[in-house]
Amino acid sequence: MTSAEQRVRTLLDIAGLTMSADEVTSNVRDYETLRHQADELHRTVADGVARDTSTPSAFTSVDAADPPGPRATARTIQDIAPLLRDGTTSAVELMNGVLARIDRLDARLGAYVSTFRDAALEAAARADRELAAGRDRGPLHGIPLAIKDVIATVEGPTRANSLVVPRQWRDDGDATAVARLRDAGAIVVGKTTTNEFALGLNDPATGFPMPRNAWDTDRYAGGSSSGTAIAVASGLALGGLGTDTAGSIRHPAALNGVTGLKVSRGRIPATGMLPLAPSLDAAGLIARSAWDCALLSQVIAGYDPGDTGSSRRPVPRYLETLDGSARGLRIGWPKRYFFDTGNVADPVRARVTAALSVLRDAGADVVEVNLPNADMARISSHIVLLCEAFAYHRDDLVAHWSDYGRYVRGLFAKGALYGAADYVQAKRIATVFDREVSEAMNACDVLVMPTMPTGARLLEETDPAMMDRWSNASFTAQWNLTGHPACAVPVGFDGAGMPLSMQIIGRPFDEETVLRAADAYQRLTGFHLAAPAVSPD
């Protein structure tokens, strides 16, 4: 037995985890990478020298040159809301259309784990009656929305694509964000698929739907708010709620060609949302446009006394800041790491650079900034995530190991391979990186970079253990570590016809500037309105 194997077995035994020989071998194999990254983190804290440990991989989907498929033009909430008021359509017609598309397409797409047909149609009829009587709750009145299945709704249980119900979880009504949407007249269509517990790839043996990319069902849909992104991209909802711990809103939004906003931590209450890593978790929105995301944010943001992490900061009137202008906007361009690492595909780099040019031509100023600890922040975020997730699930893992899907339990177990010192050093890097970002943003209002290094990869290329995500450069987890708002915005397509995305980062609690930049770009382009011509075959 090697020293690494002995160490891993000891750590797993201390945690009380009993697993198969193959699972132990898998953890031993991955431990070397995880330990190397953690050790580099310790060295950076000690000597202050920023390090980059990423080991880029090549994927065939990066170099694909197939012609793009046909594209439809999508409708936004902003488009539909006036039609519900002038009689062009009704909430019942709109809901019936959504449910018909779900019936036709969702067996192939796997967007929904459950739909609430009767309740949704009843709510749509009520919305029509209220609007006819002059009771207008606002632009969301009568709009069908999807809710990620880690967020509680009164219609059904919150299952997180798992057979396990964590003993700490209380699911006894609407989450605060859902309740606020209902008060605004929005209608819940159903609960959408997610990675199991918002972390591990779904295990087919658990029996839950397998989410597939809206543009090509042979490709990965992203995680973990995949179902909501698929639903919006495919016209199975006009918007929806997600959660984001390391990119879980922005990742699927990018791969499915829609807009995804992670708000500042504490801006949207977490009450009624199943946690993954509480110090990193943030709620957010997925919709077609920045305008739609601004509307949804306006409705659900704000203090909730039931959430100790909820911010008391006043919520700006986001829609009023969307003037369509980029003039005077100062954009930071973090070229190092975010644009020049080996796993950034050429089409991604080209499309995001072109998006910067669009904004510059519209009057924005673009300046280069430097964030030396971007990779250390990525590693720190992953350490914090795995440690906090393991802490939440530890007792249930000991008691119900085989009931967890094989992929998520393997990831949770990796949290047992870190020590308290690793967690503390990761938090120290968080402080260092936050300071770097603050200094960089003295010269700019937002940062712009790719959301994902590539377009959607083929399912056969997807690593179920997710070690590629732990070892490759990535651009989303850093902003959960610091709590900055971040928005994924479609910027075009690669040679295989897969959507590509840029990410806009703002100062803490400055969602309005992030949304302003995204909206200005979307008024100058039409990529966010491109929709896949989905076939049920």
Coordinates of C-alpha atoms in Angstrom, one line a residue:
M1 CA 0.0 0.0 0.0
T2 CA 1.4 3.4 -1.0
S3 CA 1.6 6.3 1.5
A4 CA -1.0 8.2 -0.5
E5 CA -3.4 5.2 -0.4
Q6 CA -2.8 4.7 3.3
R7 CA -3.4 8.4 3.9
V8 CA -6.7 8.4 1.9
R9 CA -7.9 5.3 3.6
T10 CA -7.2 6.8 7.0
L11 CA -9.0 10.0 6.2
L12 CA -12.0 8.2 4.9
D13 CA -12.1 5.9 8.0
I14 CA -11.9 9.0 10.3
A15 CA -14.9 10.4 8.4
G16 CA -16.8 7.1 8.9
L17 CA -17.2 6.5 5.2
T18 CA -17.4 2.9 3.9
M19 CA -17.1 2.5 0.2
S20 CA -16.2 0.0 -2.4
A21 CA -12.6 -0.8 -3.4
D22 CA -13.1 0.9 -6.7
E23 CA -14.3 4.1 -5.0
V24 CA -11.3 4.1 -2.7
T25 CA -9.0 3.6 -5.7
S26 CA -10.7 6.6 -7.4
N27 CA -10.2 8.8 -4.4
V28 CA -6.5 7.7 -4.2
R29 CA -6.0 8.5 -7.9
D30 CA -7.6 12.0 -7.5
Y31 CA -5.9 12.8 -4.2
E32 CA -2.6 13.6 -5.7
T33 CA -4.1 16.4 -7.8
L34 CA -6.2 17.8 -5.0
R35 CA -3.2 17.6 -2.6
H36 CA -0.9 19.3 -5.0
Q37 CA -3.3 22.1 -5.5
A38 CA -3.8 22.6 -1.8
D39 CA -0.1 22.6 -1.2
E40 CA 0.4 25.3 -3.8
L41 CA -2.3 27.3 -2.0
H42 CA -0.3 27.0 1.3
R43 CA 2.8 28.2 -0.5
T44 CA 1.1 31.2 -2.0
V45 CA -0.3 32.2 1.4
A46 CA 3.2 31.8 2.9
D47 CA 5.3 33.7 0.2
G48 CA 2.7 35.8 -1.5
V49 CA 3.7 34.5 -5.0
A50 CA 0.7 33.8 -7.2
R51 CA 0.6 30.4 -8.8
D52 CA -1.2 28.7 -11.6
T53 CA -1.8 25.0 -11.3
S54 CA -4.3 24.4 -14.2
T55 CA -3.6 21.6 -16.6
P56 CA -5.6 22.3 -19.8
S57 CA -7.3 19.5 -21.7
A58 CA -8.2 19.4 -25.3
F59 CA -11.7 18.4 -26.4
T60 CA -12.9 17.5 -29.9
S61 CA -15.9 19.8 -29.5
V62 CA -13.5 22.8 -29.4
D63 CA -12.3 22.1 -32.9
A64 CA -15.6 21.0 -34.5
A65 CA -16.4 22.6 -37.8
D66 CA -19.9 21.4 -38.5
P67 CA -22.2 24.2 -39.9
P68 CA -24.6 25.8 -37.3
G69 CA -28.1 24.4 -37.3
P70 CA -31.3 26.5 -37.9
R71 CA -32.2 29.0 -35.3
A72 CA -35.5 30.4 -34.2
T73 CA -36.2 33.8 -32.6
A74 CA -37.2 33.6 -29.0
R75 CA -39.7 35.8 -27.1
T76 CA -38.8 37.5 -23.9
I77 CA -40.8 38.4 -20.8
Q78 CA -40.5 42.0 -21.9
D79 CA -42.1 41.0 -25.3
I80 CA -45.0 38.9 -23.8
A81 CA -46.1 41.1 -20.9
P82 CA -47.8 43.8 -23.0
L83 CA -49.5 41.1 -25.1
L84 CA -51.2 39.8 -21.9
R85 CA -52.6 43.3 -21.3
D86 CA -53.8 44.2 -24.8
G87 CA -55.6 40.9 -25.4
T88 CA -53.3 39.6 -28.0
T89 CA -52.9 36.5 -25.9
S90 CA -54.0 35.2 -22.5
A91 CA -52.2 33.6 -19.6
V92 CA -54.1 30.4 -20.2
E93 CA -53.1 30.4 -23.9
L94 CA -49.5 31.1 -22.9
M95 CA -49.5 28.3 -20.3
N96 CA -51.1 25.8 -22.7
G97 CA -48.5 26.6 -25.3
V98 CA -45.7 26.0 -22.7
L99 CA -47.2 22.7 -21.5
A100 CA -47.7 21.5 -25.1
R101 CA -44.0 22.2 -25.8
I102 CA -43.1 20.3 -22.6
D103 CA -45.2 17.3 -23.8
R104 CA -43.5 17.4 -27.2
L105 CA -39.9 18.0 -26.2
D106 CA -39.1 17.3 -22.6
A107 CA -38.8 13.5 -22.9
R108 CA -35.7 14.3 -25.0
L109 CA -34.4 17.3 -23.2
G110 CA -34.9 16.3 -19.5
A111 CA -35.6 19.9 -18.3
Y112 CA -38.3 19.1 -15.8
V113 CA -38.3 16.6 -12.9
S114 CA -42.0 17.5 -12.2
T115 CA -44.6 19.8 -13.7
F116 CA -47.6 21.3 -11.8
R117 CA -50.2 21.3 -14.6
D118 CA -53.4 21.7 -12.8
A119 CA -52.0 24.3 -10.4
A120 CA -50.4 26.2 -13.3
L121 CA -53.5 26.3 -15.4
E122 CA -55.6 27.4 -12.4
A123 CA -53.1 30.2 -11.7
A124 CA -53.2 31.2 -15.4
A125 CA -57.0 31.5 -15.3
R126 CA -56.8 33.5 -12.2
A127 CA -54.2 35.8 -13.8
D128 CA -56.5 36.4 -16.7
R129 CA -59.4 37.2 -14.4
E130 CA -57.3 39.6 -12.4
L131 CA -56.0 41.4 -15.5
A132 CA -59.4 41.7 -17.0
A133 CA -60.7 43.2 -13.7
G134 CA -57.8 45.8 -13.8
R135 CA -55.7 44.2 -11.0
D136 CA -52.3 44.3 -12.6
R137 CA -49.5 42.9 -10.4
G138 CA -46.8 44.0 -12.7
P139 CA -44.9 42.6 -15.8
L140 CA -44.6 39.1 -14.3
H141 CA -48.4 38.7 -14.0
G142 CA -49.3 35.5 -15.9
I143 CA -45.7 34.7 -16.9
P144 CA -44.7 30.9 -16.7
L145 CA -41.5 30.3 -14.7
A146 CA -39.4 27.3 -13.8
I147 CA -37.9 26.6 -10.4
K148 CA -34.7 24.6 -9.9
D149 CA -35.4 21.5 -7.7
V150 CA -33.3 22.7 -4.8
I151 CA -35.7 25.5 -4.1
A152 CA -38.9 24.8 -2.2
T153 CA -42.4 25.1 -3.7
V154 CA -45.7 24.3 -2.1
E155 CA -46.7 22.1 -5.0
G156 CA -44.2 19.3 -4.4
P157 CA -41.2 18.0 -2.6
T158 CA -37.7 19.3 -3.2
R159 CA -35.6 16.3 -4.2
A160 CA -32.4 17.8 -5.7
N161 CA -32.3 14.8 -8.1
S162 CA -31.5 12.5 -5.2
L163 CA -33.1 9.6 -3.4
V164 CA -31.7 11.0 -0.1
V165 CA -33.5 13.6 2.0
P166 CA -30.9 15.3 4.2
R167 CA -31.9 15.3 7.8
Q168 CA -31.2 19.0 8.1
W169 CA -33.6 20.0 5.3
R170 CA -37.0 21.5 6.0
D171 CA -39.3 21.7 3.0
D172 CA -42.6 23.1 4.3
G173 CA -43.7 25.7 1.8
D174 CA -42.5 28.2 -0.8
A175 CA -39.0 29.6 -0.6
T176 CA -39.1 33.3 0.0
A177 CA -38.0 34.0 -3.6
V178 CA -40.8 31.8 -4.9
A179 CA -43.4 33.4 -2.7
R180 CA -42.3 36.9 -3.9
L181 CA -42.7 35.7 -7.6
R182 CA -46.2 34.5 -6.9
D183 CA -47.1 37.7 -5.2
A184 CA -46.0 39.4 -8.5
G185 CA -48.4 37.2 -10.4
A186 CA -45.8 34.8 -11.9
I187 CA -46.8 31.1 -12.4
V188 CA -44.7 28.1 -11.4
V189 CA -44.7 25.6 -14.2
G190 CA -42.7 23.0 -12.4
K191 CA -39.4 22.0 -10.8
T192 CA -36.4 21.6 -13.1
T193 CA -33.6 19.0 -13.1
T194 CA -30.3 19.7 -11.4
N195 CA -27.1 17.9 -10.8
E196 CA -27.6 15.8 -7.7
F197 CA -27.6 18.1 -4.7
A198 CA -26.4 20.8 -7.2
L199 CA -23.0 19.1 -7.4
G200 CA -22.5 15.7 -9.0
L201 CA -23.5 14.6 -12.4
N202 CA -26.8 12.7 -12.4
D203 CA -26.6 8.9 -11.8
P204 CA -29.0 7.1 -14.2
A205 CA -29.5 4.5 -11.6
T206 CA -31.4 7.0 -9.4
G207 CA -34.2 7.3 -12.0
F208 CA -34.2 11.1 -12.4
P209 CA -34.3 12.8 -15.8
M210 CA -31.0 13.3 -17.5
P211 CA -30.7 17.0 -18.7
R212 CA -29.4 17.5 -22.3
N213 CA -28.3 20.5 -24.1
A214 CA -31.1 22.4 -25.9
W215 CA -29.0 23.0 -29.0
D216 CA -27.7 19.4 -29.4
T217 CA -28.9 16.6 -27.1
D218 CA -25.6 14.7 -27.7
R219 CA -23.9 17.5 -25.7
Y220 CA -23.6 18.5 -22.1
A221 CA -26.2 21.0 -20.7
G222 CA -24.0 22.3 -17.9
G223 CA -24.7 22.2 -14.2
S224 CA -26.2 22.5 -11.9
S225 CA -29.1 24.7 -12.8
S226 CA -29.3 22.9 -16.1
G227 CA -33.0 22.2 -16.2
T228 CA -33.9 25.9 -15.9
A229 CA -31.5 26.9 -18.6
I230 CA -32.8 24.2 -20.9
A231 CA -36.3 25.2 -20.2
V232 CA -35.7 28.8 -21.0
A233 CA -33.6 28.0 -24.1
S234 CA -36.3 25.7 -25.5
G235 CA -39.4 27.7 -24.7
L236 CA -40.5 25.5 -21.9
A237 CA -40.6 28.5 -19.6
L238 CA -39.9 32.2 -20.0
G239 CA -37.5 32.5 -17.1
G240 CA -36.7 30.8 -13.8
L241 CA -34.8 30.5 -10.6
G242 CA -31.5 28.8 -10.0
T243 CA -28.7 28.7 -7.5
D244 CA -25.0 29.2 -8.0
T245 CA -22.1 27.9 -5.9
A246 CA -19.3 27.7 -8.4
G247 CA -21.0 28.8 -11.6
S248 CA -24.1 26.7 -11.5
I249 CA -26.3 29.4 -13.1
R250 CA -23.7 30.8 -15.5
H251 CA -22.4 27.5 -16.6
P252 CA -25.7 26.1 -18.1
A253 CA -26.8 29.5 -19.2
A254 CA -23.6 29.8 -21.3
L255 CA -23.9 26.4 -22.8
N256 CA -27.6 26.8 -23.6
G257 CA -27.3 30.3 -25.0
V258 CA -29.4 32.2 -22.5
T259 CA -28.7 35.0 -19.9
G260 CA -27.9 33.9 -16.3
L261 CA -27.4 36.3 -13.4
K262 CA -25.8 35.3 -10.1
V263 CA -26.5 38.1 -7.7
S264 CA -24.3 39.2 -4.8
R265 CA -24.4 36.8 -1.9
G266 CA -27.2 37.9 0.4
R267 CA -29.0 40.0 -2.2
I268 CA -31.7 37.3 -2.7
P269 CA -32.8 35.4 0.5
A270 CA -31.7 31.8 0.7
T271 CA -34.7 30.8 2.8
G272 CA -36.2 27.6 1.4
M273 CA -33.1 26.8 -0.7
L274 CA -31.3 23.6 -0.1
P275 CA -27.6 24.6 0.6
L276 CA -24.5 23.2 -1.0
A277 CA -21.8 25.4 0.5
P278 CA -23.4 28.2 2.5
S279 CA -20.5 30.6 2.3
L280 CA -20.4 30.4 -1.5
D281 CA -24.1 29.8 -2.4
A282 CA -26.0 32.6 -4.2
A283 CA -29.4 32.6 -5.8
G284 CA -30.1 34.0 -9.2
L285 CA -32.1 34.1 -12.4
I286 CA -32.0 32.5 -15.9
A287 CA -33.9 34.2 -18.7
R288 CA -33.6 35.3 -22.3
S289 CA -32.4 38.8 -21.7
A290 CA -30.7 41.1 -19.2
W291 CA -34.0 43.1 -19.0
D292 CA -35.9 39.9 -18.0
C293 CA -33.2 39.1 -15.4
A294 CA -33.5 42.7 -14.0
L295 CA -37.2 42.4 -13.7
L296 CA -37.0 39.0 -11.9
S297 CA -34.3 40.4 -9.6
Q298 CA -36.3 43.4 -8.8
V299 CA -39.2 41.2 -7.6
I300 CA -37.3 38.7 -5.4
A301 CA -34.3 40.7 -4.0
G302 CA -34.4 42.3 -0.6
Y303 CA -34.0 41.5 3.1
D304 CA -35.7 38.5 4.7
P305 CA -35.6 38.2 8.5
G306 CA -35.8 34.4 8.1
D307 CA -32.3 34.4 6.5
T308 CA -29.4 35.4 8.7
G309 CA -27.3 36.0 5.6
S310 CA -29.8 38.2 3.9
S311 CA -28.6 41.8 3.2
R312 CA -30.5 44.8 4.5
R313 CA -29.1 47.0 1.6
P314 CA -31.8 48.8 -0.3
V315 CA -32.6 47.2 -3.7
P316 CA -32.1 49.6 -6.6
R317 CA -34.8 49.9 -9.3
Y318 CA -32.9 47.8 -11.8
L319 CA -35.1 48.4 -14.8
E320 CA -34.7 52.2 -14.5
T321 CA -31.0 51.9 -14.9
L322 CA -31.3 50.0 -18.3
D323 CA -31.0 53.0 -20.6
G324 CA -29.4 51.0 -23.5
S325 CA -26.2 53.1 -23.4
A326 CA -22.6 51.8 -22.9
R327 CA -21.2 55.4 -23.1
G328 CA -18.9 56.1 -20.2
L329 CA -18.9 52.5 -19.0
R330 CA -15.4 51.4 -17.9
I331 CA -14.6 47.8 -18.6
G332 CA -11.7 45.9 -17.1
W333 CA -10.1 43.3 -19.4
P334 CA -8.2 40.7 -17.3
K335 CA -6.2 39.3 -20.2
R336 CA -3.9 37.1 -18.1
Y337 CA -5.5 33.7 -17.2
F338 CA -9.0 34.6 -18.4
F339 CA -8.0 35.0 -22.1
D340 CA -4.6 33.4 -22.5
T341 CA -4.8 30.0 -20.7
G342 CA -4.4 26.9 -22.8
N343 CA -8.0 25.6 -22.5
V344 CA -9.7 28.8 -23.8
A345 CA -10.9 27.8 -27.2
D346 CA -10.1 30.2 -30.1
P347 CA -13.8 30.7 -30.9
V348 CA -14.5 31.7 -27.3
R349 CA -11.6 34.2 -27.2
A350 CA -12.6 35.6 -30.6
R351 CA -16.3 36.1 -29.7
V352 CA -15.7 37.6 -26.3
T353 CA -13.0 40.0 -27.8
A354 CA -15.6 40.9 -30.5
A355 CA -18.1 41.7 -27.8
L356 CA -15.7 44.0 -26.1
S357 CA -15.2 45.8 -29.4
V358 CA -19.0 46.2 -29.7
L359 CA -19.1 47.8 -26.3
R360 CA -16.0 50.0 -27.0
D361 CA -17.6 51.2 -30.3
A362 CA -20.7 52.1 -28.3
G363 CA -18.8 54.4 -26.1
A364 CA -17.3 52.2 -23.3
D365 CA -13.7 52.4 -22.3
V366 CA -11.7 49.1 -22.1
V367 CA -8.6 48.9 -19.9
E368 CA -6.4 45.9 -19.1
V369 CA -6.3 44.8 -15.5
N370 CA -4.4 42.1 -13.6
L371 CA -5.7 39.5 -11.2
P372 CA -2.7 37.4 -10.3
N373 CA -4.4 35.0 -8.0
A374 CA -7.2 34.0 -10.3
D375 CA -6.2 30.3 -10.3
M376 CA -5.5 30.2 -6.6
A377 CA -9.0 31.7 -6.1
R378 CA -10.4 28.9 -8.3
I379 CA -8.8 26.3 -6.2
S380 CA -9.8 28.0 -2.9
S381 CA -13.4 28.1 -4.0
H382 CA -13.3 24.3 -4.8
I383 CA -11.8 23.5 -1.4
V384 CA -14.4 25.6 0.4
L385 CA -17.2 24.0 -1.6
L386 CA -16.1 20.4 -1.0
C387 CA -15.4 21.0 2.7
E388 CA -18.7 22.7 3.4
A389 CA -20.7 20.3 1.3
F390 CA -19.2 17.3 3.0
A391 CA -19.9 18.9 6.4
Y392 CA -23.6 19.3 5.5
H393 CA -24.0 15.7 4.2
R394 CA -21.5 13.8 6.4
D395 CA -24.0 12.1 8.7
D396 CA -26.3 11.1 5.8
L397 CA -23.3 9.9 3.8
V398 CA -22.3 7.6 6.7
A399 CA -25.9 6.3 7.1
H400 CA -27.0 6.2 3.5
W401 CA -23.9 6.0 1.3
S402 CA -25.4 3.7 -1.3
D403 CA -28.5 5.8 -1.7
Y404 CA -26.5 8.8 -3.0
G405 CA -25.7 8.7 -6.7
R406 CA -22.3 7.3 -7.4
Y407 CA -20.9 10.5 -8.8
V408 CA -22.1 12.9 -6.1
R409 CA -21.0 10.7 -3.2
G410 CA -17.6 10.5 -4.7
L411 CA -17.4 14.3 -4.8
F412 CA -18.7 14.7 -1.2
A413 CA -16.1 12.1 -0.1
K414 CA -13.3 14.3 -1.5
G415 CA -14.3 16.9 1.1
A416 CA -13.0 14.5 3.7
L417 CA -9.6 14.5 2.1
Y418 CA -8.9 18.1 3.1
G419 CA -7.9 19.4 6.5
A420 CA -8.8 22.4 8.6
A421 CA -5.6 24.1 7.5
D422 CA -6.6 23.7 3.9
Y423 CA -9.9 25.4 4.5
V424 CA -8.4 28.2 6.5
Q425 CA -5.8 28.9 3.8
A426 CA -8.5 28.9 1.2
K427 CA -10.3 31.6 3.1
R428 CA -7.1 33.6 3.3
I429 CA -6.7 33.4 -0.4
A430 CA -10.3 34.6 -0.7
T431 CA -9.3 37.8 1.2
V432 CA -6.2 38.3 -1.0
F433 CA -8.2 37.8 -4.2
D434 CA -11.0 40.1 -3.1
R435 CA -8.5 42.8 -2.4
E436 CA -7.0 42.3 -5.9
V437 CA -10.4 42.6 -7.5
S438 CA -11.2 45.7 -5.5
E439 CA -7.9 47.3 -6.6
A440 CA -8.5 46.4 -10.2
M441 CA -12.0 47.8 -10.1
N442 CA -10.8 51.2 -9.0
A443 CA -10.1 51.6 -12.7
C444 CA -13.3 50.1 -14.0
D445 CA -17.0 49.5 -13.4
V446 CA -17.2 45.9 -14.5
L447 CA -14.9 43.1 -15.6
V448 CA -15.5 41.1 -18.8
M449 CA -14.2 37.6 -19.6
P450 CA -15.4 34.3 -21.0
T451 CA -18.0 32.5 -19.0
M452 CA -16.7 29.0 -20.2
P453 CA -13.5 28.1 -21.9
T454 CA -15.4 26.2 -24.6
G455 CA -18.8 25.6 -26.0
A456 CA -20.8 22.6 -24.9
R457 CA -18.8 19.4 -25.1
L458 CA -20.0 16.0 -26.3
L459 CA -21.5 13.9 -23.5
E460 CA -18.9 11.2 -24.2
E461 CA -16.2 13.7 -23.3
T462 CA -17.8 14.7 -20.0
D463 CA -15.9 13.4 -17.0
P464 CA -18.4 12.1 -14.5
A465 CA -16.0 12.5 -11.6
M466 CA -15.6 16.2 -12.7
M467 CA -11.8 16.1 -12.1
D468 CA -11.4 18.1 -15.3
R469 CA -13.3 20.9 -13.6
W470 CA -11.0 20.7 -10.6
S471 CA -7.8 20.7 -12.6
N472 CA -8.5 22.9 -15.6
A473 CA -8.6 26.7 -15.6
S474 CA -12.2 27.9 -15.1
F475 CA -13.7 31.4 -14.8
T476 CA -16.8 31.2 -12.6
A477 CA -15.9 29.8 -9.1
Q478 CA -13.8 32.8 -8.2
W479 CA -16.8 35.1 -8.0
N480 CA -18.6 32.8 -5.6
L481 CA -15.5 33.0 -3.4
T482 CA -15.7 36.8 -3.3
G483 CA -19.5 37.2 -3.6
H484 CA -19.4 39.5 -6.6
P485 CA -22.4 39.6 -8.9
A486 CA -21.8 37.9 -12.3
C487 CA -23.8 37.6 -15.4
A488 CA -23.4 35.2 -18.4
V489 CA -24.4 36.8 -21.7
P490 CA -24.6 35.0 -25.1
V491 CA -22.0 36.3 -27.6
G492 CA -22.3 34.0 -30.6
F493 CA -21.6 30.4 -31.7
D494 CA -18.7 28.1 -32.3
G495 CA -18.1 26.1 -35.5
A496 CA -20.4 23.3 -34.2
G497 CA -23.2 25.8 -33.7
M498 CA -22.9 25.7 -29.9
P499 CA -23.6 29.0 -28.0
L500 CA -20.7 30.9 -26.5
S501 CA -20.8 33.4 -23.6
M502 CA -19.1 36.3 -21.9
Q503 CA -19.2 36.9 -18.2
I504 CA -19.7 40.4 -16.7
I505 CA -18.6 40.9 -13.1
G506 CA -19.6 43.9 -11.0
R507 CA -18.7 45.3 -7.6
P508 CA -20.6 43.7 -4.6
F509 CA -24.2 44.7 -4.7
D510 CA -23.8 46.6 -8.0
E511 CA -26.0 44.3 -10.1
E512 CA -27.5 47.4 -11.8
T513 CA -24.2 48.2 -13.5
V514 CA -23.7 44.5 -14.6
L515 CA -27.2 44.5 -16.0
R516 CA -26.8 47.8 -17.7
A517 CA -23.7 46.5 -19.5
A518 CA -25.4 43.3 -20.5
D519 CA -28.5 45.1 -21.7
A520 CA -26.5 47.6 -23.7
Y521 CA -24.7 44.8 -25.5
Q522 CA -27.9 42.9 -26.1
R523 CA -29.6 46.0 -27.7
L524 CA -26.7 46.1 -30.1
T525 CA -26.7 42.4 -30.9
G526 CA -29.3 39.6 -31.2
F527 CA -27.4 36.5 -29.9
H528 CA -29.6 36.2 -26.8
L529 CA -32.7 35.9 -28.9
A530 CA -31.4 32.9 -31.0
A531 CA -33.2 29.7 -30.0
P532 CA -32.6 26.1 -31.1
A533 CA -34.9 24.5 -33.6
V534 CA -35.6 21.6 -31.1
S535 CA -36.9 18.4 -32.6
P536 CA -38.7 15.8 -30.5
D537 CA -37.0 13.0 -32.5

